[in-house]
Structures are given as C-alpha cells and as structure tokens.
PDB file of C-alpha atoms and ligand atoms in Angstrom:
ATOM      1  CA  UNK A 222      23.232 -96.775 -14.505  1.00  0.00           C
ATOM      2  CA  UNK A 223      25.514 -99.015 -12.592  1.00  0.00           C
ATOM      3  CA  UNK A 224      27.454-101.394 -14.025  1.00  0.00           C
ATOM      4  CA  UNK A 225      26.822-105.261 -13.291  1.00  0.00           C
ATOM      5  CA  UNK A 226      30.206-106.999 -12.932  1.00  0.00           C
ATOM      6  CA  UNK A 227      29.496-110.066 -15.463  1.00  0.00           C
ATOM      7  CA  UNK A 228      32.600-111.870 -16.533  1.00  0.00           C
ATOM      8  CA  UNK A 229      32.421-109.667 -19.868  1.00  0.00           C
ATOM      9  CA  UNK A 230      32.565-106.346 -18.035  1.00  0.00           C
ATOM     10  CA  UNK A 231      35.517-107.395 -15.950  1.00  0.00           C
ATOM     11  CA  UNK A 232      37.556-108.675 -18.949  1.00  0.00           C
ATOM     12  CA  UNK A 233      36.977-105.391 -20.633  1.00  0.00           C
ATOM     13  CA  UNK A 234      37.617-103.516 -17.427  1.00  0.00           C
ATOM     14  CA  UNK A 235      41.124-105.390 -17.012  1.00  0.00           C
ATOM     15  CA  UNK A 236      41.949-104.692 -20.448  1.00  0.00           C
ATOM     16  CA  UNK A 237      41.507-101.462 -20.160  1.00  0.00           C
ATOM     17  CA  UNK A 238      43.495-101.404 -17.046  1.00  0.00           C
ATOM     18  CA  UNK A 239      46.265-103.106 -18.684  1.00  0.00           C
ATOM     19  CA  UNK A 240      46.388-100.693 -21.200  1.00  0.00           C
ATOM     20  CA  UNK A 241      46.597 -97.640 -19.046  1.00  0.00           C
ATOM     21  CA  UNK A 242      48.915 -98.909 -16.506  1.00  0.00           C
ATOM     22  CA  UNK A 243      51.451 -99.492 -19.602  1.00  0.00           C
ATOM     23  CA  UNK A 244      51.380 -95.652 -19.758  1.00  0.00           C
ATOM     24  CA  UNK A 245      52.009 -95.003 -16.214  1.00  0.00           C
ATOM     25  CA  UNK A 246      54.855 -95.043 -13.443  1.00  0.00           C
ATOM     26  CA  UNK A 247      52.533 -94.991 -10.608  1.00  0.00           C
ATOM     27  CA  UNK A 248      49.218 -96.149  -9.537  1.00  0.00           C
ATOM     28  CA  UNK A 249      47.303 -94.071  -7.077  1.00  0.00           C
ATOM     29  CA  UNK A 250      44.822 -96.607  -5.533  1.00  0.00           C
ATOM     30  CA  UNK A 251      41.777 -95.464  -3.854  1.00  0.00           C
ATOM     31  CA  UNK A 252      40.503 -97.552  -1.120  1.00  0.00           C
ATOM     32  CA  UNK A 253      37.549 -96.825   1.493  1.00  0.00           C
ATOM     33  CA  UNK A 254      38.901 -96.071   4.666  1.00  0.00           C
ATOM     34  CA  UNK A 255      35.863 -97.520   6.371  1.00  0.00           C
ATOM     35  CA  UNK A 256      36.868-101.370   4.797  1.00  0.00           C
ATOM     36  CA  UNK A 257      40.324-100.996   3.087  1.00  0.00           C
ATOM     37  CA  UNK A 258      40.676-104.684   2.070  1.00  0.00           C
ATOM     38  CA  UNK A 259      37.177-105.323   1.110  1.00  0.00           C
ATOM     39  CA  UNK A 260      37.451-102.304  -1.303  1.00  0.00           C
ATOM     40  CA  UNK A 261      40.325-103.295  -2.576  1.00  0.00           C
ATOM     41  CA  UNK A 262      40.538-105.312  -5.695  1.00  0.00           C
ATOM     42  CA  UNK A 263      43.641-107.960  -5.087  1.00  0.00           C
ATOM     43  CA  UNK A 264      44.310-108.209  -8.925  1.00  0.00           C
ATOM     44  CA  UNK A 265      45.722-104.742  -8.841  1.00  0.00           C
ATOM     45  CA  UNK A 266      48.849-106.474  -7.183  1.00  0.00           C
ATOM     46  CA  UNK A 267      49.264-108.812 -10.335  1.00  0.00           C
ATOM     47  CA  UNK A 268      48.128-105.820 -12.777  1.00  0.00           C
ATOM     48  CA  UNK A 269      50.367-103.092 -11.305  1.00  0.00           C
ATOM     49  CA  UNK A 270      53.441-105.145 -10.989  1.00  0.00           C
ATOM     50  CA  UNK A 271      56.689-103.290 -11.307  1.00  0.00           C
ATOM     51  CA  UNK A 272      55.026 -99.858 -10.995  1.00  0.00           C
ATOM     52  CA  UNK A 273      55.170 -97.460  -7.890  1.00  0.00           C
ATOM     53  CA  UNK A 274      51.984 -97.658  -6.040  1.00  0.00           C
ATOM     54  CA  UNK A 275      50.235 -95.590  -3.579  1.00  0.00           C
ATOM     55  CA  UNK A 276      47.305 -96.247  -1.675  1.00  0.00           C
ATOM     56  CA  UNK A 277      44.690 -93.603  -0.592  1.00  0.00           C
ATOM     57  CA  UNK A 278      42.654 -94.470   2.276  1.00  0.00           C
ATOM     58  CA  UNK A 279      39.761 -92.393   1.169  1.00  0.00           C
ATOM     59  CA  UNK A 280      36.830 -91.321   3.151  1.00  0.00           C
ATOM     60  CA  UNK A 281      38.885 -91.299   6.207  1.00  0.00           C
ATOM     61  CA  UNK A 282      36.998 -88.542   7.397  1.00  0.00           C
ATOM     62  CA  UNK A 283      33.793 -91.118   7.680  1.00  0.00           C
ATOM     63  CA  UNK A 284      36.169 -93.891   9.569  1.00  0.00           C
ATOM     64  CA  UNK A 285      37.555 -93.944  13.047  1.00  0.00           C
ATOM     65  CA  UNK A 286      40.852 -92.083  13.169  1.00  0.00           C
ATOM     66  CA  UNK A 287      42.789 -95.009  15.024  1.00  0.00           C
ATOM     67  CA  UNK A 288      41.598 -97.359  12.440  1.00  0.00           C
ATOM     68  CA  UNK A 289      42.829 -95.013   9.910  1.00  0.00           C
ATOM     69  CA  UNK A 290      46.347 -95.099  11.555  1.00  0.00           C
ATOM     70  CA  UNK A 291      46.110 -99.186  12.124  1.00  0.00           C
ATOM     71  CA  UNK A 292      45.422 -99.262   8.454  1.00  0.00           C
ATOM     72  CA  UNK A 293      48.180 -96.902   7.448  1.00  0.00           C
ATOM     73  CA  UNK A 294      50.573 -98.971   9.530  1.00  0.00           C
ATOM     74  CA  UNK A 295      49.036-102.011   7.756  1.00  0.00           C
ATOM     75  CA  UNK A 296      49.943-100.975   4.257  1.00  0.00           C
ATOM     76  CA  UNK A 297      53.357 -99.256   5.064  1.00  0.00           C
ATOM     77  CA  UNK A 298      54.398-102.760   6.409  1.00  0.00           C
ATOM     78  CA  UNK A 299      53.627-104.166   2.964  1.00  0.00           C
ATOM     79  CA  UNK A 300      55.891-101.588   1.543  1.00  0.00           C
ATOM     80  CA  UNK A 301      53.402 -99.506  -0.099  1.00  0.00           C
ATOM     81  CA  UNK A 302      53.087 -95.603   0.022  1.00  0.00           C
ATOM     82  CA  UNK A 303      49.876 -95.057   1.723  1.00  0.00           C
ATOM     83  CA  UNK A 304      47.880 -91.885   2.794  1.00  0.00           C
ATOM     84  CA  UNK A 305      44.642 -91.207   4.466  1.00  0.00           C
ATOM     85  CA  UNK A 306      42.210 -88.624   2.510  1.00  0.00           C
ATOM     86  CA  UNK A 307      39.023 -86.805   2.180  1.00  0.00           C
ATOM     87  CA  UNK A 308      38.823 -86.142  -1.132  1.00  0.00           C
ATOM     88  CA  UNK A 309      36.530 -83.574  -1.340  1.00  0.00           C
ATOM     89  CA  UNK A 310      38.749 -81.443   0.699  1.00  0.00           C
ATOM     90  CA  UNK A 311      41.261 -79.360  -1.943  1.00  0.00           C
ATOM     91  CA  UNK A 312      43.288 -77.950   1.026  1.00  0.00           C
ATOM     92  CA  UNK A 313      44.587 -81.645   1.689  1.00  0.00           C
ATOM     93  CA  UNK A 314      45.870 -81.914  -1.990  1.00  0.00           C
ATOM     94  CA  UNK A 315      48.823 -79.958  -1.234  1.00  0.00           C
ATOM     95  CA  UNK A 316      50.409 -82.902   0.423  1.00  0.00           C
ATOM     96  CA  UNK A 317      49.849 -85.429  -2.428  1.00  0.00           C
ATOM     97  CA  UNK A 318      52.268 -84.244  -5.047  1.00  0.00           C
ATOM     98  CA  UNK A 319      55.434 -84.389  -2.903  1.00  0.00           C
ATOM     99  CA  UNK A 320      54.258 -87.623  -1.809  1.00  0.00           C
ATOM    100  CA  UNK A 321      53.736 -88.685  -5.477  1.00  0.00           C
ATOM    101  CA  UNK A 322      57.241 -87.740  -5.941  1.00  0.00           C
ATOM    102  CA  UNK A 323      58.421 -89.909  -3.102  1.00  0.00           C
ATOM    103  CA  UNK A 324      56.547 -92.905  -4.239  1.00  0.00           C
ATOM    104  CA  UNK A 325      58.207 -92.378  -7.484  1.00  0.00           C
ATOM    105  CA  UNK A 326      61.958 -91.964  -6.172  1.00  0.00           C
ATOM    106  CA  UNK A 327      63.308 -95.232  -7.815  1.00  0.00           C
ATOM    107  CA  UNK A 328      62.095 -94.070 -11.473  1.00  0.00           C
ATOM    108  CA  UNK A 329      63.433 -90.466 -10.614  1.00  0.00           C
ATOM    109  CA  UNK A 330      66.816 -91.598  -9.684  1.00  0.00           C
ATOM    110  CA  UNK A 331      66.652 -94.157 -12.442  1.00  0.00           C
ATOM    111  CA  UNK A 332      65.980 -91.260 -15.032  1.00  0.00           C
ATOM    112  CA  UNK A 333      68.855 -89.113 -13.166  1.00  0.00           C
ATOM    113  CA  UNK A 334      71.566 -92.181 -13.825  1.00  0.00           C
ATOM    114  CA  UNK A 335      70.707 -92.214 -17.300  1.00  0.00           C
ATOM    115  CA  UNK A 336      70.666 -88.612 -17.878  1.00  0.00           C
ATOM    116  CA  UNK A 337      67.079 -88.216 -18.814  1.00  0.00           C
ATOM    117  CA  UNK A 338      65.928 -84.814 -17.634  1.00  0.00           C
ATOM    118  CA  UNK A 339      62.470 -83.324 -17.275  1.00  0.00           C
ATOM    119  CA  UNK A 340      60.589 -86.378 -18.113  1.00  0.00           C
ATOM    120  CA  UNK A 341      57.263 -86.347 -15.776  1.00  0.00           C
ATOM    121  CA  UNK A 342      56.034 -88.858 -13.701  1.00  0.00           C
ATOM    122  CA  UNK A 343      52.918 -90.204 -15.030  1.00  0.00           C
ATOM    123  CA  UNK A 344      50.252 -91.503 -12.702  1.00  0.00           C
ATOM    124  CA  UNK A 345      46.727 -92.954 -13.114  1.00  0.00           C
ATOM    125  CA  UNK A 346      43.980 -93.345 -10.378  1.00  0.00           C
ATOM    126  CA  UNK A 347      42.428 -96.668  -9.839  1.00  0.00           C
ATOM    127  CA  UNK A 348      39.706 -98.065  -7.551  1.00  0.00           C
ATOM    128  CA  UNK A 349      36.404 -99.649  -7.514  1.00  0.00           C
ATOM    129  CA  UNK A 350      32.784 -97.616  -8.578  1.00  0.00           C
ATOM    130  CA  UNK A 351      31.940 -95.139  -5.500  1.00  0.00           C
ATOM    131  CA  UNK A 352      35.193 -94.900  -3.588  1.00  0.00           C
ATOM    132  CA  UNK A 353      35.814 -91.362  -4.779  1.00  0.00           C
ATOM    133  CA  UNK A 354      38.174 -91.370  -7.513  1.00  0.00           C
ATOM    134  CA  UNK A 355      36.195 -88.594  -9.796  1.00  0.00           C
ATOM    135  CA  UNK A 356      36.150 -86.405  -6.591  1.00  0.00           C
ATOM    136  CA  UNK A 357      39.928 -86.890  -6.164  1.00  0.00           C
ATOM    137  CA  UNK A 358      40.842 -86.131  -9.708  1.00  0.00           C
ATOM    138  CA  UNK A 359      38.504 -83.141  -9.629  1.00  0.00           C
ATOM    139  CA  UNK A 360      40.303 -82.101  -6.238  1.00  0.00           C
ATOM    140  CA  UNK A 361      44.019 -82.653  -7.122  1.00  0.00           C
ATOM    141  CA  UNK A 362      43.646 -81.223 -10.777  1.00  0.00           C
ATOM    142  CA  UNK A 363      41.256 -78.429  -9.739  1.00  0.00           C
ATOM    143  CA  UNK A 364      40.448 -75.461 -11.755  1.00  0.00           C
ATOM    144  CA  UNK A 365      43.955 -75.233 -13.037  1.00  0.00           C
ATOM    145  CA  UNK A 366      43.638 -78.556 -14.755  1.00  0.00           C
ATOM    146  CA  UNK A 367      45.739 -77.927 -17.845  1.00  0.00           C
ATOM    147  CA  UNK A 368      45.177 -80.904 -20.253  1.00  0.00           C
ATOM    148  CA  UNK A 369      48.229 -81.522 -22.107  1.00  0.00           C
ATOM    149  CA  UNK A 370      46.198 -82.909 -25.052  1.00  0.00           C
ATOM    150  CA  UNK A 371      46.550 -86.368 -27.144  1.00  0.00           C
ATOM    151  CA  UNK A 372      50.146 -87.186 -27.516  1.00  0.00           C
ATOM    152  CA  UNK A 373      51.604 -90.075 -29.857  1.00  0.00           C
ATOM    153  CA  UNK A 374      51.267 -93.264 -28.486  1.00  0.00           C
ATOM    154  CA  UNK A 375      48.742 -92.362 -25.773  1.00  0.00           C
ATOM    155  CA  UNK A 376      45.378 -94.182 -26.341  1.00  0.00           C
ATOM    156  CA  UNK A 377      42.547 -92.171 -27.859  1.00  0.00           C
ATOM    157  CA  UNK A 378      40.372 -90.164 -25.391  1.00  0.00           C
ATOM    158  CA  UNK A 379      42.813 -90.125 -23.068  1.00  0.00           C
ATOM    159  CA  UNK A 380      44.107 -87.225 -21.976  1.00  0.00           C
ATOM    160  CA  UNK A 381      46.953 -85.910 -19.667  1.00  0.00           C
ATOM    161  CA  UNK A 382      46.197 -83.569 -16.722  1.00  0.00           C
ATOM    162  CA  UNK A 383      49.511 -81.265 -15.996  1.00  0.00           C
ATOM    163  CA  UNK A 384      49.523 -81.282 -11.994  1.00  0.00           C
ATOM    164  CA  UNK A 385      52.957 -79.505 -12.089  1.00  0.00           C
ATOM    165  CA  UNK A 386      56.109 -79.765 -14.298  1.00  0.00           C
ATOM    166  CA  UNK A 387      56.937 -82.780 -12.638  1.00  0.00           C
ATOM    167  CA  UNK A 388      53.676 -84.658 -12.230  1.00  0.00           C
ATOM    168  CA  UNK A 389      50.879 -85.610 -15.236  1.00  0.00           C
ATOM    169  CA  UNK A 390      47.691 -87.446 -14.542  1.00  0.00           C
ATOM    170  CA  UNK A 391      45.717 -89.696 -16.679  1.00  0.00           C
ATOM    171  CA  UNK A 392      42.158 -87.689 -16.866  1.00  0.00           C
ATOM    172  CA  UNK A 393      40.137 -90.667 -16.544  1.00  0.00           C
ATOM    173  CA  UNK A 394      40.265 -93.084 -13.838  1.00  0.00           C
ATOM    174  CA  UNK A 395      40.913 -96.940 -13.683  1.00  0.00           C
ATOM    175  CA  UNK A 396      37.686 -98.625 -12.717  1.00  0.00           C
ATOM    176  CA  UNK A 397      38.408-101.831 -11.002  1.00  0.00           C
ATOM    177  CA  UNK A 398      35.757-104.460  -9.894  1.00  0.00           C
ATOM    178  CA  UNK A 399      34.887-105.236  -6.542  1.00  0.00           C
ATOM    179  CA  UNK A 400      36.135-108.264  -5.017  1.00  0.00           C
ATOM    180  CA  UNK A 401      33.992-111.570  -5.466  1.00  0.00           C
ATOM    181  CA  UNK A 402      35.900-114.023  -3.250  1.00  0.00           C
ATOM    182  CA  UNK A 403      34.885-113.520   0.156  1.00  0.00           C
ATOM    183  CA  UNK A 404      31.327-112.942   1.102  1.00  0.00           C
ATOM    184  CA  UNK A 405      32.161-110.789   4.294  1.00  0.00           C
ATOM    185  CA  UNK A 406      33.979-108.394   2.254  1.00  0.00           C
ATOM    186  CA  UNK A 407      30.570-108.508  -0.001  1.00  0.00           C
ATOM    187  CA  UNK A 408      28.342-107.451   2.614  1.00  0.00           C
ATOM    188  CA  UNK A 409      30.564-104.538   3.942  1.00  0.00           C
ATOM    189  CA  UNK A 410      30.878-103.416   0.402  1.00  0.00           C
ATOM    190  CA  UNK A 411      26.622-103.652   0.298  1.00  0.00           C
ATOM    191  CA  UNK A 412      27.026-101.582   3.536  1.00  0.00           C
ATOM    192  CA  UNK A 413      29.135 -98.903   2.046  1.00  0.00           C
ATOM    193  CA  UNK A 414      27.050 -98.882  -1.114  1.00  0.00           C
ATOM    194  CA  UNK A 415      29.899 -99.658  -3.148  1.00  0.00           C
ATOM    195  CA  UNK A 416      28.272-102.446  -5.117  1.00  0.00           C
ATOM    196  CA  UNK A 417      25.135-102.238  -7.115  1.00  0.00           C
ATOM    197  CA  UNK A 418      22.302-102.572  -4.191  1.00  0.00           C
ATOM    198  CA  UNK A 419      19.423-102.330  -6.502  1.00  0.00           C
ATOM    199  CA  UNK A 420      19.671-105.982  -6.601  1.00  0.00           C
ATOM    200  CA  UNK A 421      19.981-106.697  -3.201  1.00  0.00           C
ATOM    201  CA  UNK A 422      17.079-107.010  -0.725  1.00  0.00           C
ATOM    202  CA  UNK A 423      17.417-103.793   1.431  1.00  0.00           C
ATOM    203  CA  UNK A 424      15.620-105.095   4.388  1.00  0.00           C
ATOM    204  CA  UNK A 425      17.821-107.967   4.776  1.00  0.00           C
ATOM    205  CA  UNK A 426      20.725-105.253   4.306  1.00  0.00           C
ATOM    206  CA  UNK A 427      19.560-103.010   6.569  1.00  0.00           C
ATOM    207  CA  UNK A 428      18.886-106.187   9.521  1.00  0.00           C
ATOM    208  CA  UNK A 429      22.324-107.302   8.900  1.00  0.00           C
ATOM    209  CA  UNK A 430      23.759-103.682   9.372  1.00  0.00           C
ATOM    210  CA  UNK A 431      21.639-103.593  12.458  1.00  0.00           C
ATOM    211  CA  UNK A 432      23.089-106.870  14.068  1.00  0.00           C
ATOM    212  CA  UNK A 433      26.699-105.450  13.258  1.00  0.00           C
ATOM    213  CA  UNK A 434      25.755-102.152  15.063  1.00  0.00           C
ATOM    214  CA  UNK A 435      24.260-103.281  18.091  1.00  0.00           C
ATOM    215  CA  UNK A 436      27.001-105.985  18.521  1.00  0.00           C
ATOM    216  CA  UNK A 437      30.015-103.753  17.856  1.00  0.00           C
ATOM    217  CA  UNK A 438      28.414-100.139  19.169  1.00  0.00           C
ATOM    218  CA  UNK A 439      25.229-101.207  21.447  1.00  0.00           C
ATOM    219  CA  UNK A 440      23.538 -98.273  22.251  1.00  0.00           C
ATOM    220  CA  UNK A 441      24.433 -96.061  18.678  1.00  0.00           C
ATOM    221  CA  UNK A 442      21.076 -96.868  17.198  1.00  0.00           C
ATOM    222  CA  UNK A 443      18.986 -96.275  20.595  1.00  0.00           C
ATOM    223  CA  UNK A 444      20.496 -92.767  20.825  1.00  0.00           C
ATOM    224  CA  UNK A 445      20.466 -91.512  17.156  1.00  0.00           C
ATOM    225  CA  UNK A 446      17.116 -92.820  16.553  1.00  0.00           C
ATOM    226  CA  UNK A 447      15.847 -92.147  20.146  1.00  0.00           C
ATOM    227  CA  UNK A 448      14.271 -95.917  20.186  1.00  0.00           C
ATOM    228  CA  UNK A 449      14.900 -98.656  22.574  1.00  0.00           C
ATOM    229  CA  UNK A 450      17.317-101.179  21.566  1.00  0.00           C
ATOM    230  CA  UNK A 451      16.841-103.695  24.647  1.00  0.00           C
ATOM    231  CA  UNK A 452      15.504-107.057  24.024  1.00  0.00           C
ATOM    232  CA  UNK A 453      14.418-106.260  20.151  1.00  0.00           C
ATOM    233  CA  UNK A 454      15.398-108.560  17.304  1.00  0.00           C
ATOM    234  CA  UNK A 455      17.131-106.568  14.373  1.00  0.00           C
ATOM    235  CA  UNK A 456      13.792-106.684  12.515  1.00  0.00           C
ATOM    236  CA  UNK A 457      11.978-105.127  15.515  1.00  0.00           C
ATOM    237  CA  UNK A 458      14.575-102.628  15.822  1.00  0.00           C
ATOM    238  CA  UNK A 459      14.110-101.724  12.086  1.00  0.00           C
ATOM    239  CA  UNK A 460      10.363-101.610  12.661  1.00  0.00           C
ATOM    240  CA  UNK A 461      10.943 -99.143  16.037  1.00  0.00           C
ATOM    241  CA  UNK A 462      13.105 -97.112  13.351  1.00  0.00           C
ATOM    242  CA  UNK A 463      10.217 -96.895  11.072  1.00  0.00           C
ATOM    243  CA  UNK A 464       7.669 -95.836  13.623  1.00  0.00           C
ATOM    244  CA  UNK A 465      10.353 -92.952  15.229  1.00  0.00           C
ATOM    245  CA  UNK A 466      10.995 -91.870  11.811  1.00  0.00           C
ATOM    246  CA  UNK A 467       7.405 -91.858  10.509  1.00  0.00           C
ATOM    247  CA  UNK A 468       7.815 -94.313   7.731  1.00  0.00           C
ATOM    248  CA  UNK A 469       4.502 -95.324   7.126  1.00  0.00           C
ATOM    249  CA  UNK A 470       2.523 -96.946   4.382  1.00  0.00           C
ATOM    250  CA  UNK A 471      -1.275 -96.176   3.329  1.00  0.00           C
ATOM    251  CA  UNK A 472      -3.463 -97.690   6.309  1.00  0.00           C
ATOM    252  CA  UNK A 473      -0.803 -96.798   8.891  1.00  0.00           C
ATOM    253  CA  UNK A 474       1.373-100.027   8.428  1.00  0.00           C
ATOM    254  CA  UNK A 475       5.166 -99.567   9.140  1.00  0.00           C
ATOM    255  CA  UNK A 476       7.288 -98.879   5.767  1.00  0.00           C
ATOM    256  CA  UNK A 477      10.188-100.944   6.982  1.00  0.00           C
ATOM    257  CA  UNK A 478      11.454-100.944   3.213  1.00  0.00           C
ATOM    258  CA  UNK A 479      11.658 -96.971   3.648  1.00  0.00           C
ATOM    259  CA  UNK A 480      13.486 -97.066   7.055  1.00  0.00           C
ATOM    260  CA  UNK A 481      15.819 -99.671   5.457  1.00  0.00           C
ATOM    261  CA  UNK A 482      16.634 -96.903   2.780  1.00  0.00           C
ATOM    262  CA  UNK A 483      16.801 -94.416   5.778  1.00  0.00           C
ATOM    263  CA  UNK A 484      19.201 -96.357   7.726  1.00  0.00           C
ATOM    264  CA  UNK A 485      21.779 -97.407   5.132  1.00  0.00           C
ATOM    265  CA  UNK A 486      21.968 -93.481   4.020  1.00  0.00           C
ATOM    266  CA  UNK A 487      22.568 -92.128   7.287  1.00  0.00           C
ATOM    267  CA  UNK A 488      25.258 -94.784   7.800  1.00  0.00           C
ATOM    268  CA  UNK A 489      26.937 -94.105   4.418  1.00  0.00           C
ATOM    269  CA  UNK A 490      26.754 -90.645   4.948  1.00  0.00           C
ATOM    270  CA  UNK A 491      28.458 -90.670   8.086  1.00  0.00           C
ATOM    271  CA  UNK A 492      25.500 -89.564  10.014  1.00  0.00           C
ATOM    272  CA  UNK A 493      25.732 -92.129  12.438  1.00  0.00           C
ATOM    273  CA  UNK A 494      29.348 -91.231  13.444  1.00  0.00           C
ATOM    274  CA  UNK A 495      32.572 -92.225  12.468  1.00  0.00           C
ATOM    275  CA  UNK A 496      32.966 -96.271  11.636  1.00  0.00           C
ATOM    276  CA  UNK A 497      35.163 -98.649  10.759  1.00  0.00           C
ATOM    277  CA  UNK A 498      33.810-101.869   9.360  1.00  0.00           C
ATOM    278  CA  UNK A 499      37.196-103.791   9.426  1.00  0.00           C
ATOM    279  CA  UNK A 500      40.824-103.536  11.251  1.00  0.00           C
ATOM    280  CA  UNK A 501      43.723-105.473  10.106  1.00  0.00           C
ATOM    281  CA  UNK A 502      43.477-107.756  12.830  1.00  0.00           C
ATOM    282  CA  UNK A 503      39.744-108.599  12.175  1.00  0.00           C
ATOM    283  CA  UNK A 504      40.520-109.969   8.589  1.00  0.00           C
ATOM    284  CA  UNK A 505      41.711-113.043   7.980  1.00  0.00           C
ATOM    285  CA  UNK A 506      43.432-112.558   4.784  1.00  0.00           C
ATOM    286  CA  UNK A 507      45.224-109.221   6.146  1.00  0.00           C
ATOM    287  CA  UNK A 508      46.526-111.420   8.952  1.00  0.00           C
ATOM    288  CA  UNK A 509      47.581-114.078   6.363  1.00  0.00           C
ATOM    289  CA  UNK A 510      49.233-111.486   3.931  1.00  0.00           C
ATOM    290  CA  UNK A 511      51.099-110.514   7.292  1.00  0.00           C
ATOM    291  CA  UNK A 512      52.528-113.762   7.642  1.00  0.00           C
ATOM    292  CA  UNK A 513      53.033-114.917   4.214  1.00  0.00           C
TER     293      UNK A 513
HETATM  294  P1  G4P B 693      33.810 -92.910  -8.154  1.00  0.00           P
HETATM  295  O1  G4P B 693      34.646 -91.932  -9.316  1.00  0.00           O
HETATM  296  O2  G4P B 693      35.298 -93.604  -7.500  1.00  0.00           O
HETATM  297  O3  G4P B 693      32.621 -93.629  -8.347  1.00  0.00           O
HETATM  298  O4  G4P B 693      33.072 -92.133  -6.763  1.00  0.00           O
HETATM  299  P2  G4P B 693      32.944 -90.398  -6.690  1.00  0.00           P
HETATM  300  O5  G4P B 693      34.144 -89.530  -6.900  1.00  0.00           O
HETATM  301  O6  G4P B 693      31.966 -90.305  -7.794  1.00  0.00           O
HETATM  302  O7  G4P B 693      32.332 -90.485  -5.087  1.00  0.00           O
HETATM  303  C1  G4P B 693      31.430 -91.156  -4.610  1.00  0.00           C
HETATM  304  C2  G4P B 693      30.532 -90.570  -3.963  1.00  0.00           C
HETATM  305  O8  G4P B 693      31.656 -90.373  -2.459  1.00  0.00           O
HETATM  306  C3  G4P B 693      30.223 -88.849  -3.935  1.00  0.00           C
HETATM  307  O9  G4P B 693      29.268 -88.841  -3.202  1.00  0.00           O
HETATM  308  C4  G4P B 693      31.414 -88.427  -3.239  1.00  0.00           C
HETATM  309  O10 G4P B 693      30.949 -86.869  -2.857  1.00  0.00           O
HETATM  310  C5  G4P B 693      31.706 -89.105  -1.966  1.00  0.00           C
HETATM  311  N1  G4P B 693      33.318 -88.828  -1.407  1.00  0.00           N
HETATM  312  C6  G4P B 693      34.092 -88.896  -2.219  1.00  0.00           C
HETATM  313  N2  G4P B 693      35.489 -88.669  -1.513  1.00  0.00           N
HETATM  314  C7  G4P B 693      34.847 -88.409  -0.337  1.00  0.00           C
HETATM  315  C8  G4P B 693      35.363 -88.366   1.008  1.00  0.00           C
HETATM  316  O11 G4P B 693      36.894 -88.727   1.205  1.00  0.00           O
HETATM  317  N3  G4P B 693      34.852 -88.508   2.082  1.00  0.00           N
HETATM  318  C9  G4P B 693      33.507 -88.138   1.973  1.00  0.00           C
HETATM  319  N4  G4P B 693      32.881 -88.162   3.234  1.00  0.00           N
HETATM  320  N5  G4P B 693      32.931 -88.305   0.892  1.00  0.00           N
HETATM  321  C10 G4P B 693      33.426 -88.686  -0.401  1.00  0.00           C
HETATM  322  P3  G4P B 693      27.646 -88.859  -3.638  1.00  0.00           P
HETATM  323  O12 G4P B 693      26.698 -88.327  -2.523  1.00  0.00           O
HETATM  324  O13 G4P B 693      27.391 -89.966  -4.503  1.00  0.00           O
HETATM  325  O14 G4P B 693      27.659 -87.320  -4.419  1.00  0.00           O
HETATM  326  P4  G4P B 693      27.655 -85.764  -4.094  1.00  0.00           P
HETATM  327  O15 G4P B 693      26.429 -85.452  -4.002  1.00  0.00           O
HETATM  328  O16 G4P B 693      28.115 -85.848  -2.546  1.00  0.00           O
HETATM  329  O17 G4P B 693      28.753 -85.392  -5.195  1.00  0.00           O
END
C-alpha cells in the first residue's frame, strides 16, 4: 500500500530522516533523471546541512542522454557531487565507491589530520518513493552484503552493510515525501508514477500526458500506436489509442480508462522511448537557484 503524505506521515518521516542523518557522513540522494527537480525534496538541503552529498540521477536509461548531461552540469554547478545511473545495472556500481570516497574527501582529510585511522565512511540512501532506492541498495550491496550488525548507538533495526573496508551503508533508505509546493512538479511526478495515482483521475492524467507529448514530440504517439494524430483533441487521441489497442467495454464501447493505464505504463516503462520531462532552463526554480 502506498503511503498518503498527510502531515502526520511527513512529520514521522522527517523525524526518522533526522535520526538517520545524525549517524552518517554522506547522504546519497536518488532523484528521477526524467524530472530531477520535481522528484527532489528541497527539504533535504536543510536536513542534510553539514553532511557530504551525492546526487544520483537514477533511471538515466529512461531519460534523454543530452538532458542527463545538462542536469549533471546543473548539480555540479551547485557544488554537489552527481552521477547518472541505472540502479538495476550491477556493472555500473563499480564506479560508485570511489566516487563516494571523493564526495567524502573532506571527512577523510579531517580524520587524517586528527590521526583517526580506519574509521569507515557511513552513508545513507534517501529519496521519494519509487525512485529506485531499494533497487540501488540491492545492486550496490549485492550478494556479498555483509551486515555488521547492531552496534551501540545505532537506532534499533538499523543495520550497516559493509561495502568495503572504507564504506558502510545504512540498510534501510530514508523515505522523503514528494514536494507539494508546485503544481507542475506534482503533474510530472504523477506522469512518472511517483505519487499515489490511485487517488488521481487516470483519464485526466493520460490526456494531460497526451497534451504534453503531442506538444513536445509531435508524431511520437502516432508512430508508436499507429494512429493519426492530426486535428484530434487529446481525448480523441486517447479514444484512437483505445481503438488501436482493442480496449473495449462490453457492447463495444471504448474503454478509455484501460487505454489511459496502458499509455501511462508504456510511458513509465520507457516503451515510448527515452524522455525527459524537465530541463534546467525550463524550470523556474532551477533558474532562480542558479541566480541566487
Ligand atoms: P524505491 O525503493 O525508491 O521505492 O524504488 P524501487 O527500488 O522499488 O524501484 C521502483 C521501480 O523502479 C522498480 O520497478 C525498479 O525496478 C525500477 N527502477 C529502479 N531503478 C531503475 C533504473 O535505474 N532504471 C529503470 N529503468 N528502472 C529502475 P517496478 O516495475 O516497480 O518493479 P520491478 O518489477 O521492475 O522490480
């Protein structure tokens, strides 16, 4: 069951994050590469103040490559360490540990100055639901995930996974709540399936997605579903899609709800191709941040 983000849940999640953050040197923050700002909880900047930070542009395999590069440059310009990733790909995990060390260079240097030796870097993974946190932890820790067990001072239930001699990872990710301050960000998260869409009107979401897709990539839907895009309203296009994919109700009426689910699933699963919903220059908050 997906969690609804009522204020009580948010307070609880925030408190849990605050407790976990106290235990770590580094926060590995996963965002969705298709909408890196909309899928990022801005509160993490305040919560993670003073900690080393690494942003992973996850699901980069589903996003435009040029856009991944643009977002990498954007986060680097903010002084953050950033890496694009497909968390399902275990092969790409090799590069992460050296990068974690690099992101924690200040702590390592500080330890060295103080004569502290062999104190491992402790890291935690955080992000909004469905961004790939569990997939990432599983890929990174792999079979060899040697849990070091509960140690004094560690919140009960938290276990450390030893990645190597120098890096330990908290085994449960910090769940951040999605941002609510921006309607456009909310729509993007809904397209990506990162907010509870049981409560959302699927046909409305599908027609909004059709509006966005026909506006930014005319011809894509026509080609993928073998339908004619010309001169149709978004809802008429949804009906054409229902017809093309034989989404029919009893009596032969078009099942536009099933067609909506199909479209959203295809979009989320990358079957419409690699797509990025926002670029740094399109997002007013990104530009404002840049200037600020
Ligand atoms: P969470 O812990 O942050 O909630 O996310 P989780 O790891 O459960 O991942 C959510 C979905 O995203 C999963 O798909 C997972 O396979 C997929 N995923 C995670 N990272 C990547 C990535 O880098 N690229 C792509 N393309 N997909 C990714 P699912 O359909 O919900 O489950 P599954 O049947 O695929 O396991």
